Amino acid sequence: MAERIPFIAGNWKMNKSLSQAIDTVTKLKELIEDVQDVEVAVCPPFIALDAVVKVLIRSNIAVGAQNCFWEEKGAYTGEISPLMLADIGCRYCIVGHSERRKYFGETDANVNRKVRALYQFGLLPIICVGETLEQRQQGLTMNVVEEQIRGCLSGLPVNKVVDSVIAYEPVWAIGTGHTATPEQAQEVHSFIRNLLAELYGEENAQKIRIQYGGSVTPENIKGLMAMPDIDGALVGGASLEPEKFARIVKFKQ
Ligand code: PEP
């Protein structure tokens, strides 16, 4: 079985001023400088990306954006392109987050275009999927997740897919304090892994990292990471405090 390096990413959403962002990553850098066996990224708002990249140069923390457009440049008022993100040193970009699906009409087809554009400029996507509470209660979790994965990855070459990160984020667990149990999360992660194996072959599916997201804390990370198909976490609220996020990153200690 392929060795997947755990990947913990912090999604700051629409939080922190520029000076707060710099302060946060300056502290985080020091707190986790000894961490070697876990990959870490922070995803601040656009206005802080450049400054955060500069603070984190030569550190063990990568930087990601929270969204992008799929075109390289042009008359798209208010948008940011993957080329711009690559130019300032971003490595990752979150796409398809449930908040973007809910408030900004993000669809799987849009995510697919963004993923292709990110690869064109050497960035790696963190592709978010997950069901709402209503969908779970109706027994539709696997159908929803399958449709999202097939739609977001449609037509992508397998050598790109293996570098993609999938974040399974049940919508009912995001920002609510109601984390999925490790068993609930594992059930869906295992389903996703099997779907990826069906689409790209077992060997490739074993290489793809699947993060869990939804009210991850220093207290529950260990249990989640003990599951065979949970390869990391996408952390919202708890990533805003460097001490808390550092404890999540150091889940093995
Ligand atoms: C997220 O924003 O992706 C997220 C999982 O948020 P939280 O950790 O606050 O639930």
PDB file of C-alpha atoms and ligand atoms in Angstrom:
ATOM      1  CA  MET A   1       0.000   0.000   0.000  1.00  0.00           C
ATOM      2  CA  ALA A   2       1.290   3.478  -0.874  1.00  0.00           C
ATOM      3  CA  GLU A   3       2.624   5.611   1.971  1.00  0.00           C
ATOM      4  CA  ARG A   4       0.546   8.790   2.064  1.00  0.00           C
ATOM      5  CA  ILE A   5       2.116  11.690   3.962  1.00  0.00           C
ATOM      6  CA  PRO A   6      -0.536  13.291   6.187  1.00  0.00           C
ATOM      7  CA  PHE A   7      -1.604  16.724   4.977  1.00  0.00           C
ATOM      8  CA  ILE A   8      -3.153  19.270   7.328  1.00  0.00           C
ATOM      9  CA  ALA A   9      -4.397  22.532   5.808  1.00  0.00           C
ATOM     10  CA  GLY A  10      -5.935  25.548   7.504  1.00  0.00           C
ATOM     11  CA  ASN A  11      -8.781  27.385   5.782  1.00  0.00           C
ATOM     12  CA  TRP A  12      -8.966  30.835   7.335  1.00  0.00           C
ATOM     13  CA  LYS A  13     -12.069  31.804   5.309  1.00  0.00           C
ATOM     14  CA  MET A  14     -12.860  35.554   5.506  1.00  0.00           C
ATOM     15  CA  ASN A  15     -10.879  36.198   8.669  1.00  0.00           C
ATOM     16  CA  LYS A  16      -7.847  38.229   9.767  1.00  0.00           C
ATOM     17  CA  SER A  17      -6.431  41.585   8.765  1.00  0.00           C
ATOM     18  CA  LEU A  18      -3.079  41.672   7.019  1.00  0.00           C
ATOM     19  CA  SER A  19      -1.174  42.320  10.237  1.00  0.00           C
ATOM     20  CA  GLN A  20      -3.082  39.542  12.044  1.00  0.00           C
ATOM     21  CA  ALA A  21      -2.273  37.141   9.211  1.00  0.00           C
ATOM     22  CA  ILE A  22       1.430  37.939   9.415  1.00  0.00           C
ATOM     23  CA  ASP A  23       1.364  37.592  13.179  1.00  0.00           C
ATOM     24  CA  THR A  24      -0.430  34.228  12.983  1.00  0.00           C
ATOM     25  CA  VAL A  25       1.975  32.608  10.543  1.00  0.00           C
ATOM     26  CA  THR A  26       5.019  34.050  12.309  1.00  0.00           C
ATOM     27  CA  LYS A  27       3.870  32.269  15.484  1.00  0.00           C
ATOM     28  CA  LEU A  28       2.820  29.089  13.669  1.00  0.00           C
ATOM     29  CA  LYS A  29       6.159  28.817  11.901  1.00  0.00           C
ATOM     30  CA  GLU A  30       7.960  28.758  15.231  1.00  0.00           C
ATOM     31  CA  LEU A  31       5.495  26.382  16.869  1.00  0.00           C
ATOM     32  CA  ILE A  32       5.801  23.670  14.215  1.00  0.00           C
ATOM     33  CA  GLU A  33       9.346  24.142  12.953  1.00  0.00           C
ATOM     34  CA  ASP A  34      10.287  20.668  14.210  1.00  0.00           C
ATOM     35  CA  VAL A  35       7.481  18.899  12.304  1.00  0.00           C
ATOM     36  CA  GLN A  36       8.812  16.803   9.440  1.00  0.00           C
ATOM     37  CA  ASP A  37       6.432  13.959   8.799  1.00  0.00           C
ATOM     38  CA  VAL A  38       3.287  15.985   8.146  1.00  0.00           C
ATOM     39  CA  GLU A  39       2.670  18.397   5.300  1.00  0.00           C
ATOM     40  CA  VAL A  40       1.109  21.666   6.371  1.00  0.00           C
ATOM     41  CA  ALA A  41      -0.546  24.530   4.496  1.00  0.00           C
ATOM     42  CA  VAL A  42      -2.406  27.691   5.415  1.00  0.00           C
ATOM     43  CA  CYS A  43      -5.023  29.287   3.170  1.00  0.00           C
ATOM     44  CA  PRO A  44      -5.447  32.951   4.083  1.00  0.00           C
ATOM     45  CA  PRO A  45      -7.665  35.486   2.272  1.00  0.00           C
ATOM     46  CA  PHE A  46      -6.286  36.797  -1.033  1.00  0.00           C
ATOM     47  CA  ILE A  47      -5.053  40.113   0.384  1.00  0.00           C
ATOM     48  CA  ALA A  48      -2.680  38.348   2.785  1.00  0.00           C
ATOM     49  CA  LEU A  49      -1.323  35.670   0.441  1.00  0.00           C
ATOM     50  CA  ASP A  50       1.750  37.518  -0.773  1.00  0.00           C
ATOM     51  CA  ALA A  51       2.845  38.613   2.705  1.00  0.00           C
ATOM     52  CA  VAL A  52       2.210  35.160   4.166  1.00  0.00           C
ATOM     53  CA  VAL A  53       4.248  33.486   1.411  1.00  0.00           C
ATOM     54  CA  LYS A  54       7.132  35.837   2.267  1.00  0.00           C
ATOM     55  CA  VAL A  55       6.988  35.005   5.983  1.00  0.00           C
ATOM     56  CA  LEU A  56       6.902  31.276   5.192  1.00  0.00           C
ATOM     57  CA  ILE A  57       9.728  31.135   2.657  1.00  0.00           C
ATOM     58  CA  ARG A  58      12.083  28.250   3.537  1.00  0.00           C
ATOM     59  CA  SER A  59       9.649  26.976   6.194  1.00  0.00           C
ATOM     60  CA  ASN A  60       7.757  23.671   6.330  1.00  0.00           C
ATOM     61  CA  ILE A  61       4.421  25.441   5.694  1.00  0.00           C
ATOM     62  CA  ALA A  62       2.978  25.851   2.198  1.00  0.00           C
ATOM     63  CA  VAL A  63       0.447  28.479   1.208  1.00  0.00           C
ATOM     64  CA  GLY A  64      -2.862  27.987  -0.552  1.00  0.00           C
ATOM     65  CA  ALA A  65      -5.656  30.209  -1.809  1.00  0.00           C
ATOM     66  CA  GLN A  66      -9.328  29.641  -0.980  1.00  0.00           C
ATOM     67  CA  ASN A  67     -10.629  30.056  -4.512  1.00  0.00           C
ATOM     68  CA  CYS A  68      -9.615  31.065  -8.029  1.00  0.00           C
ATOM     69  CA  PHE A  69     -11.089  31.653 -11.471  1.00  0.00           C
ATOM     70  CA  TRP A  70     -10.273  29.372 -14.391  1.00  0.00           C
ATOM     71  CA  GLU A  71      -9.103  31.957 -16.928  1.00  0.00           C
ATOM     72  CA  GLU A  72      -5.526  33.156 -17.015  1.00  0.00           C
ATOM     73  CA  LYS A  73      -6.344  36.886 -17.358  1.00  0.00           C
ATOM     74  CA  GLY A  74      -8.892  39.232 -18.860  1.00  0.00           C
ATOM     75  CA  ALA A  75     -12.134  41.081 -18.251  1.00  0.00           C
ATOM     76  CA  TYR A  76     -13.325  39.150 -15.184  1.00  0.00           C
ATOM     77  CA  THR A  77     -13.840  41.865 -12.598  1.00  0.00           C
ATOM     78  CA  GLY A  78     -13.103  40.739  -9.074  1.00  0.00           C
ATOM     79  CA  GLU A  79     -11.498  37.428 -10.003  1.00  0.00           C
ATOM     80  CA  ILE A  80      -8.013  36.033  -9.324  1.00  0.00           C
ATOM     81  CA  SER A  81      -6.352  33.612 -11.736  1.00  0.00           C
ATOM     82  CA  PRO A  82      -4.218  30.549 -11.008  1.00  0.00           C
ATOM     83  CA  LEU A  83      -1.400  32.298 -12.878  1.00  0.00           C
ATOM     84  CA  MET A  84      -1.501  35.135 -10.331  1.00  0.00           C
ATOM     85  CA  LEU A  85      -1.498  32.647  -7.463  1.00  0.00           C
ATOM     86  CA  ALA A  86       1.427  30.723  -8.917  1.00  0.00           C
ATOM     87  CA  ASP A  87       3.306  33.975  -9.512  1.00  0.00           C
ATOM     88  CA  ILE A  88       3.308  34.899  -5.809  1.00  0.00           C
ATOM     89  CA  GLY A  89       4.307  31.401  -4.668  1.00  0.00           C
ATOM     90  CA  CYS A  90       1.054  29.664  -3.776  1.00  0.00           C
ATOM     91  CA  ARG A  91       1.142  25.880  -3.948  1.00  0.00           C
ATOM     92  CA  TYR A  92      -2.481  24.918  -3.281  1.00  0.00           C
ATOM     93  CA  CYS A  93      -5.960  26.223  -3.949  1.00  0.00           C
ATOM     94  CA  ILE A  94      -9.185  25.092  -2.283  1.00  0.00           C
ATOM     95  CA  VAL A  95     -11.997  24.561  -4.793  1.00  0.00           C
ATOM     96  CA  GLY A  96     -15.623  23.600  -4.367  1.00  0.00           C
ATOM     97  CA  HIS A  97     -15.857  24.482  -0.684  1.00  0.00           C
ATOM     98  CA  SER A  98     -19.453  24.088   0.499  1.00  0.00           C
ATOM     99  CA  GLU A  99     -19.613  27.777   1.398  1.00  0.00           C
ATOM    100  CA  ARG A 100     -18.745  28.660  -2.181  1.00  0.00           C
ATOM    101  CA  ARG A 101     -21.265  26.131  -3.459  1.00  0.00           C
ATOM    102  CA  LYS A 102     -23.935  27.596  -1.153  1.00  0.00           C
ATOM    103  CA  TYR A 103     -23.313  31.345  -1.401  1.00  0.00           C
ATOM    104  CA  PHE A 104     -21.645  31.753  -4.791  1.00  0.00           C
ATOM    105  CA  GLY A 105     -23.219  29.053  -6.929  1.00  0.00           C
ATOM    106  CA  GLU A 106     -20.062  26.946  -7.356  1.00  0.00           C
ATOM    107  CA  THR A 107     -20.898  23.819  -9.355  1.00  0.00           C
ATOM    108  CA  ASP A 108     -18.970  20.633 -10.078  1.00  0.00           C
ATOM    109  CA  ALA A 109     -18.520  21.822 -13.661  1.00  0.00           C
ATOM    110  CA  ASN A 110     -16.969  25.086 -12.440  1.00  0.00           C
ATOM    111  CA  VAL A 111     -14.737  23.195 -10.036  1.00  0.00           C
ATOM    112  CA  ASN A 112     -13.621  20.988 -12.918  1.00  0.00           C
ATOM    113  CA  ARG A 113     -12.600  24.039 -14.971  1.00  0.00           C
ATOM    114  CA  LYS A 114     -10.745  25.492 -11.994  1.00  0.00           C
ATOM    115  CA  VAL A 115      -8.915  22.225 -11.333  1.00  0.00           C
ATOM    116  CA  ARG A 116      -7.733  22.084 -14.963  1.00  0.00           C
ATOM    117  CA  ALA A 117      -6.554  25.712 -14.787  1.00  0.00           C
ATOM    118  CA  LEU A 118      -4.731  25.129 -11.515  1.00  0.00           C
ATOM    119  CA  TYR A 119      -2.801  22.220 -13.013  1.00  0.00           C
ATOM    120  CA  GLN A 120      -1.895  24.311 -16.036  1.00  0.00           C
ATOM    121  CA  PHE A 121      -0.053  26.697 -13.718  1.00  0.00           C
ATOM    122  CA  GLY A 122       1.465  24.086 -11.430  1.00  0.00           C
ATOM    123  CA  LEU A 123      -0.868  24.490  -8.474  1.00  0.00           C
ATOM    124  CA  LEU A 124      -2.498  21.599  -6.618  1.00  0.00           C
ATOM    125  CA  PRO A 125      -6.237  21.621  -5.925  1.00  0.00           C
ATOM    126  CA  ILE A 126      -7.875  20.733  -2.629  1.00  0.00           C
ATOM    127  CA  ILE A 127     -11.251  19.590  -3.948  1.00  0.00           C
ATOM    128  CA  CYS A 128     -14.063  19.760  -1.385  1.00  0.00           C
ATOM    129  CA  VAL A 129     -17.025  17.397  -1.468  1.00  0.00           C
ATOM    130  CA  GLY A 130     -19.660  16.494   1.074  1.00  0.00           C
ATOM    131  CA  GLU A 131     -23.336  16.072   1.783  1.00  0.00           C
ATOM    132  CA  THR A 132     -25.789  18.300   3.649  1.00  0.00           C
ATOM    133  CA  LEU A 133     -27.610  17.058   6.728  1.00  0.00           C
ATOM    134  CA  GLU A 134     -30.793  16.635   4.713  1.00  0.00           C
ATOM    135  CA  GLN A 135     -28.986  14.536   2.105  1.00  0.00           C
ATOM    136  CA  ARG A 136     -27.456  12.361   4.842  1.00  0.00           C
ATOM    137  CA  GLN A 137     -30.832  11.873   6.500  1.00  0.00           C
ATOM    138  CA  GLN A 138     -32.269  10.808   3.150  1.00  0.00           C
ATOM    139  CA  GLY A 139     -29.506   8.230   2.752  1.00  0.00           C
ATOM    140  CA  LEU A 140     -27.985  10.081  -0.193  1.00  0.00           C
ATOM    141  CA  THR A 141     -24.459  10.676   1.160  1.00  0.00           C
ATOM    142  CA  MET A 142     -22.632   8.298  -1.189  1.00  0.00           C
ATOM    143  CA  ASN A 143     -24.683   9.363  -4.235  1.00  0.00           C
ATOM    144  CA  VAL A 144     -23.898  13.048  -3.572  1.00  0.00           C
ATOM    145  CA  VAL A 145     -20.208  12.460  -2.992  1.00  0.00           C
ATOM    146  CA  GLU A 146     -19.913  10.212  -6.042  1.00  0.00           C
ATOM    147  CA  GLU A 147     -21.565  12.782  -8.293  1.00  0.00           C
ATOM    148  CA  GLN A 148     -19.311  15.553  -6.956  1.00  0.00           C
ATOM    149  CA  ILE A 149     -16.125  13.520  -7.403  1.00  0.00           C
ATOM    150  CA  ARG A 150     -17.030  12.365 -10.907  1.00  0.00           C
ATOM    151  CA  GLY A 151     -17.998  15.928 -11.890  1.00  0.00           C
ATOM    152  CA  CYS A 152     -14.993  17.686 -10.358  1.00  0.00           C
ATOM    153  CA  LEU A 153     -12.446  15.221 -11.807  1.00  0.00           C
ATOM    154  CA  SER A 154     -14.136  14.665 -15.157  1.00  0.00           C
ATOM    155  CA  GLY A 155     -11.683  14.283 -18.040  1.00  0.00           C
ATOM    156  CA  LEU A 156      -8.590  14.920 -15.928  1.00  0.00           C
ATOM    157  CA  PRO A 157      -5.565  12.791 -16.770  1.00  0.00           C
ATOM    158  CA  VAL A 158      -4.663  10.279 -14.106  1.00  0.00           C
ATOM    159  CA  ASN A 159      -1.195  11.770 -13.544  1.00  0.00           C
ATOM    160  CA  LYS A 160      -2.934  14.986 -12.424  1.00  0.00           C
ATOM    161  CA  VAL A 161      -5.560  13.253 -10.352  1.00  0.00           C
ATOM    162  CA  VAL A 162      -2.953  11.477  -8.206  1.00  0.00           C
ATOM    163  CA  ASP A 163      -1.589  14.841  -7.068  1.00  0.00           C
ATOM    164  CA  SER A 164      -5.015  16.228  -6.238  1.00  0.00           C
ATOM    165  CA  VAL A 165      -6.210  16.365  -2.671  1.00  0.00           C
ATOM    166  CA  ILE A 166      -9.832  15.483  -1.934  1.00  0.00           C
ATOM    167  CA  ALA A 167     -11.394  17.006   1.185  1.00  0.00           C
ATOM    168  CA  TYR A 168     -14.459  15.171   2.433  1.00  0.00           C
ATOM    169  CA  GLU A 169     -16.358  17.798   4.367  1.00  0.00           C
ATOM    170  CA  PRO A 170     -19.858  16.866   5.488  1.00  0.00           C
ATOM    171  CA  VAL A 171     -21.677  20.204   5.386  1.00  0.00           C
ATOM    172  CA  TRP A 172     -23.420  19.487   8.690  1.00  0.00           C
ATOM    173  CA  ALA A 173     -20.036  19.242  10.410  1.00  0.00           C
ATOM    174  CA  ILE A 174     -18.534  22.498   9.104  1.00  0.00           C
ATOM    175  CA  GLY A 175     -18.365  25.211  11.748  1.00  0.00           C
ATOM    176  CA  THR A 176     -21.008  23.461  13.862  1.00  0.00           C
ATOM    177  CA  GLY A 177     -18.928  21.632  16.455  1.00  0.00           C
ATOM    178  CA  HIS A 178     -20.624  18.396  15.319  1.00  0.00           C
ATOM    179  CA  THR A 179     -17.630  16.474  14.003  1.00  0.00           C
ATOM    180  CA  ALA A 180     -18.312  13.271  12.123  1.00  0.00           C
ATOM    181  CA  THR A 181     -17.224  10.313  14.223  1.00  0.00           C
ATOM    182  CA  PRO A 182     -14.024   8.682  12.945  1.00  0.00           C
ATOM    183  CA  GLU A 183     -16.172   5.728  11.817  1.00  0.00           C
ATOM    184  CA  GLN A 184     -18.661   7.938   9.943  1.00  0.00           C
ATOM    185  CA  ALA A 185     -15.811   9.752   8.199  1.00  0.00           C
ATOM    186  CA  GLN A 186     -13.931   6.513   7.424  1.00  0.00           C
ATOM    187  CA  GLU A 187     -17.035   5.025   5.811  1.00  0.00           C
ATOM    188  CA  VAL A 188     -17.171   7.871   3.294  1.00  0.00           C
ATOM    189  CA  HIS A 189     -13.388   8.063   2.833  1.00  0.00           C
ATOM    190  CA  SER A 190     -13.314   4.368   2.056  1.00  0.00           C
ATOM    191  CA  PHE A 191     -16.175   4.827  -0.411  1.00  0.00           C
ATOM    192  CA  ILE A 192     -14.218   7.662  -2.089  1.00  0.00           C
ATOM    193  CA  ARG A 193     -11.050   5.519  -2.237  1.00  0.00           C
ATOM    194  CA  ASN A 194     -12.990   2.683  -3.874  1.00  0.00           C
ATOM    195  CA  LEU A 195     -14.539   5.092  -6.375  1.00  0.00           C
ATOM    196  CA  LEU A 196     -11.076   6.467  -7.208  1.00  0.00           C
ATOM    197  CA  ALA A 197      -9.851   2.878  -7.667  1.00  0.00           C
ATOM    198  CA  GLU A 198     -12.721   2.190 -10.044  1.00  0.00           C
ATOM    199  CA  LEU A 199     -11.888   5.343 -12.030  1.00  0.00           C
ATOM    200  CA  TYR A 200      -8.076   5.316 -11.952  1.00  0.00           C
ATOM    201  CA  GLY A 201      -6.957   1.885 -10.726  1.00  0.00           C
ATOM    202  CA  GLU A 202      -6.135   0.651  -7.238  1.00  0.00           C
ATOM    203  CA  GLU A 203      -2.481   1.723  -7.286  1.00  0.00           C
ATOM    204  CA  ASN A 204      -3.327   5.318  -8.190  1.00  0.00           C
ATOM    205  CA  ALA A 205      -6.218   5.476  -5.726  1.00  0.00           C
ATOM    206  CA  GLN A 206      -3.808   4.492  -2.942  1.00  0.00           C
ATOM    207  CA  LYS A 207      -1.684   7.563  -3.710  1.00  0.00           C
ATOM    208  CA  ILE A 208      -4.459  10.161  -3.478  1.00  0.00           C
ATOM    209  CA  ARG A 209      -4.798  11.986  -0.182  1.00  0.00           C
ATOM    210  CA  ILE A 210      -8.271  12.363   1.254  1.00  0.00           C
ATOM    211  CA  GLN A 211      -8.622  14.937   4.012  1.00  0.00           C
ATOM    212  CA  TYR A 212     -11.495  15.115   6.460  1.00  0.00           C
ATOM    213  CA  GLY A 213     -12.977  18.538   7.249  1.00  0.00           C
ATOM    214  CA  GLY A 214     -15.654  19.595   9.710  1.00  0.00           C
ATOM    215  CA  SER A 215     -15.056  20.868  13.254  1.00  0.00           C
ATOM    216  CA  VAL A 216     -11.604  19.301  13.567  1.00  0.00           C
ATOM    217  CA  THR A 217      -9.959  20.182  16.891  1.00  0.00           C
ATOM    218  CA  PRO A 218      -6.807  19.225  18.805  1.00  0.00           C
ATOM    219  CA  GLU A 219      -9.062  16.896  20.807  1.00  0.00           C
ATOM    220  CA  ASN A 220     -10.579  14.888  17.942  1.00  0.00           C
ATOM    221  CA  ILE A 221      -7.761  14.833  15.369  1.00  0.00           C
ATOM    222  CA  LYS A 222      -6.020  11.728  16.759  1.00  0.00           C
ATOM    223  CA  GLY A 223      -9.133   9.559  16.449  1.00  0.00           C
ATOM    224  CA  LEU A 224      -9.774  10.740  12.914  1.00  0.00           C
ATOM    225  CA  MET A 225      -6.175  10.228  11.804  1.00  0.00           C
ATOM    226  CA  ALA A 226      -6.197   6.686  13.170  1.00  0.00           C
ATOM    227  CA  MET A 227      -8.602   5.701  10.377  1.00  0.00           C
ATOM    228  CA  PRO A 228      -6.954   3.968   7.409  1.00  0.00           C
ATOM    229  CA  ASP A 229      -8.372   6.239   4.695  1.00  0.00           C
ATOM    230  CA  ILE A 230      -8.164   9.585   6.501  1.00  0.00           C
ATOM    231  CA  ASP A 231      -4.957  11.227   5.305  1.00  0.00           C
ATOM    232  CA  GLY A 232      -5.219  14.635   6.882  1.00  0.00           C
ATOM    233  CA  ALA A 233      -7.598  17.447   7.665  1.00  0.00           C
ATOM    234  CA  LEU A 234      -8.943  20.668   6.264  1.00  0.00           C
ATOM    235  CA  VAL A 235      -9.363  22.821   9.346  1.00  0.00           C
ATOM    236  CA  GLY A 236     -11.462  25.971   9.526  1.00  0.00           C
ATOM    237  CA  GLY A 237     -12.111  27.595  12.921  1.00  0.00           C
ATOM    238  CA  ALA A 238      -9.311  25.836  14.796  1.00  0.00           C
ATOM    239  CA  SER A 239      -6.738  26.959  12.224  1.00  0.00           C
ATOM    240  CA  LEU A 240      -7.205  30.615  13.184  1.00  0.00           C
ATOM    241  CA  GLU A 241      -5.322  30.188  16.450  1.00  0.00           C
ATOM    242  CA  PRO A 242      -1.697  29.185  15.894  1.00  0.00           C
ATOM    243  CA  GLU A 243      -1.459  27.253  19.170  1.00  0.00           C
ATOM    244  CA  LYS A 244      -4.561  25.202  18.380  1.00  0.00           C
ATOM    245  CA  PHE A 245      -3.566  24.564  14.787  1.00  0.00           C
ATOM    246  CA  ALA A 246      -0.060  23.546  15.898  1.00  0.00           C
ATOM    247  CA  ARG A 247      -1.589  20.959  18.261  1.00  0.00           C
ATOM    248  CA  ILE A 248      -3.602  19.547  15.358  1.00  0.00           C
ATOM    249  CA  VAL A 249      -0.511  19.410  13.145  1.00  0.00           C
ATOM    250  CA  LYS A 250       1.366  17.634  15.962  1.00  0.00           C
ATOM    251  CA  PHE A 251      -1.353  14.998  16.350  1.00  0.00           C
ATOM    252  CA  LYS A 252       1.281  12.258  16.484  1.00  0.00           C
ATOM    253  CA  GLN A 253       3.101  13.730  19.500  1.00  0.00           C
TER     254      GLN A 253
HETATM  255  C1  PEP B   1     -13.776  24.336   6.585  1.00  0.00           C
HETATM  256  O1  PEP B   1     -13.952  25.523   6.492  1.00  0.00           O
HETATM  257  O2  PEP B   1     -13.385  23.713   5.606  1.00  0.00           O
HETATM  258  C2  PEP B   1     -14.038  23.694   7.874  1.00  0.00           C
HETATM  259  C3  PEP B   1     -13.936  22.402   7.956  1.00  0.00           C
HETATM  260  O3  PEP B   1     -14.388  24.492   8.930  1.00  0.00           O
HETATM  261  P1  PEP B   1     -14.458  24.087  10.501  1.00  0.00           P
HETATM  262  O4  PEP B   1     -13.181  23.361  10.822  1.00  0.00           O
HETATM  263  O5  PEP B   1     -14.570  25.388  11.234  1.00  0.00           O
HETATM  264  O6  PEP B   1     -15.634  23.211  10.662  1.00  0.00           O
END
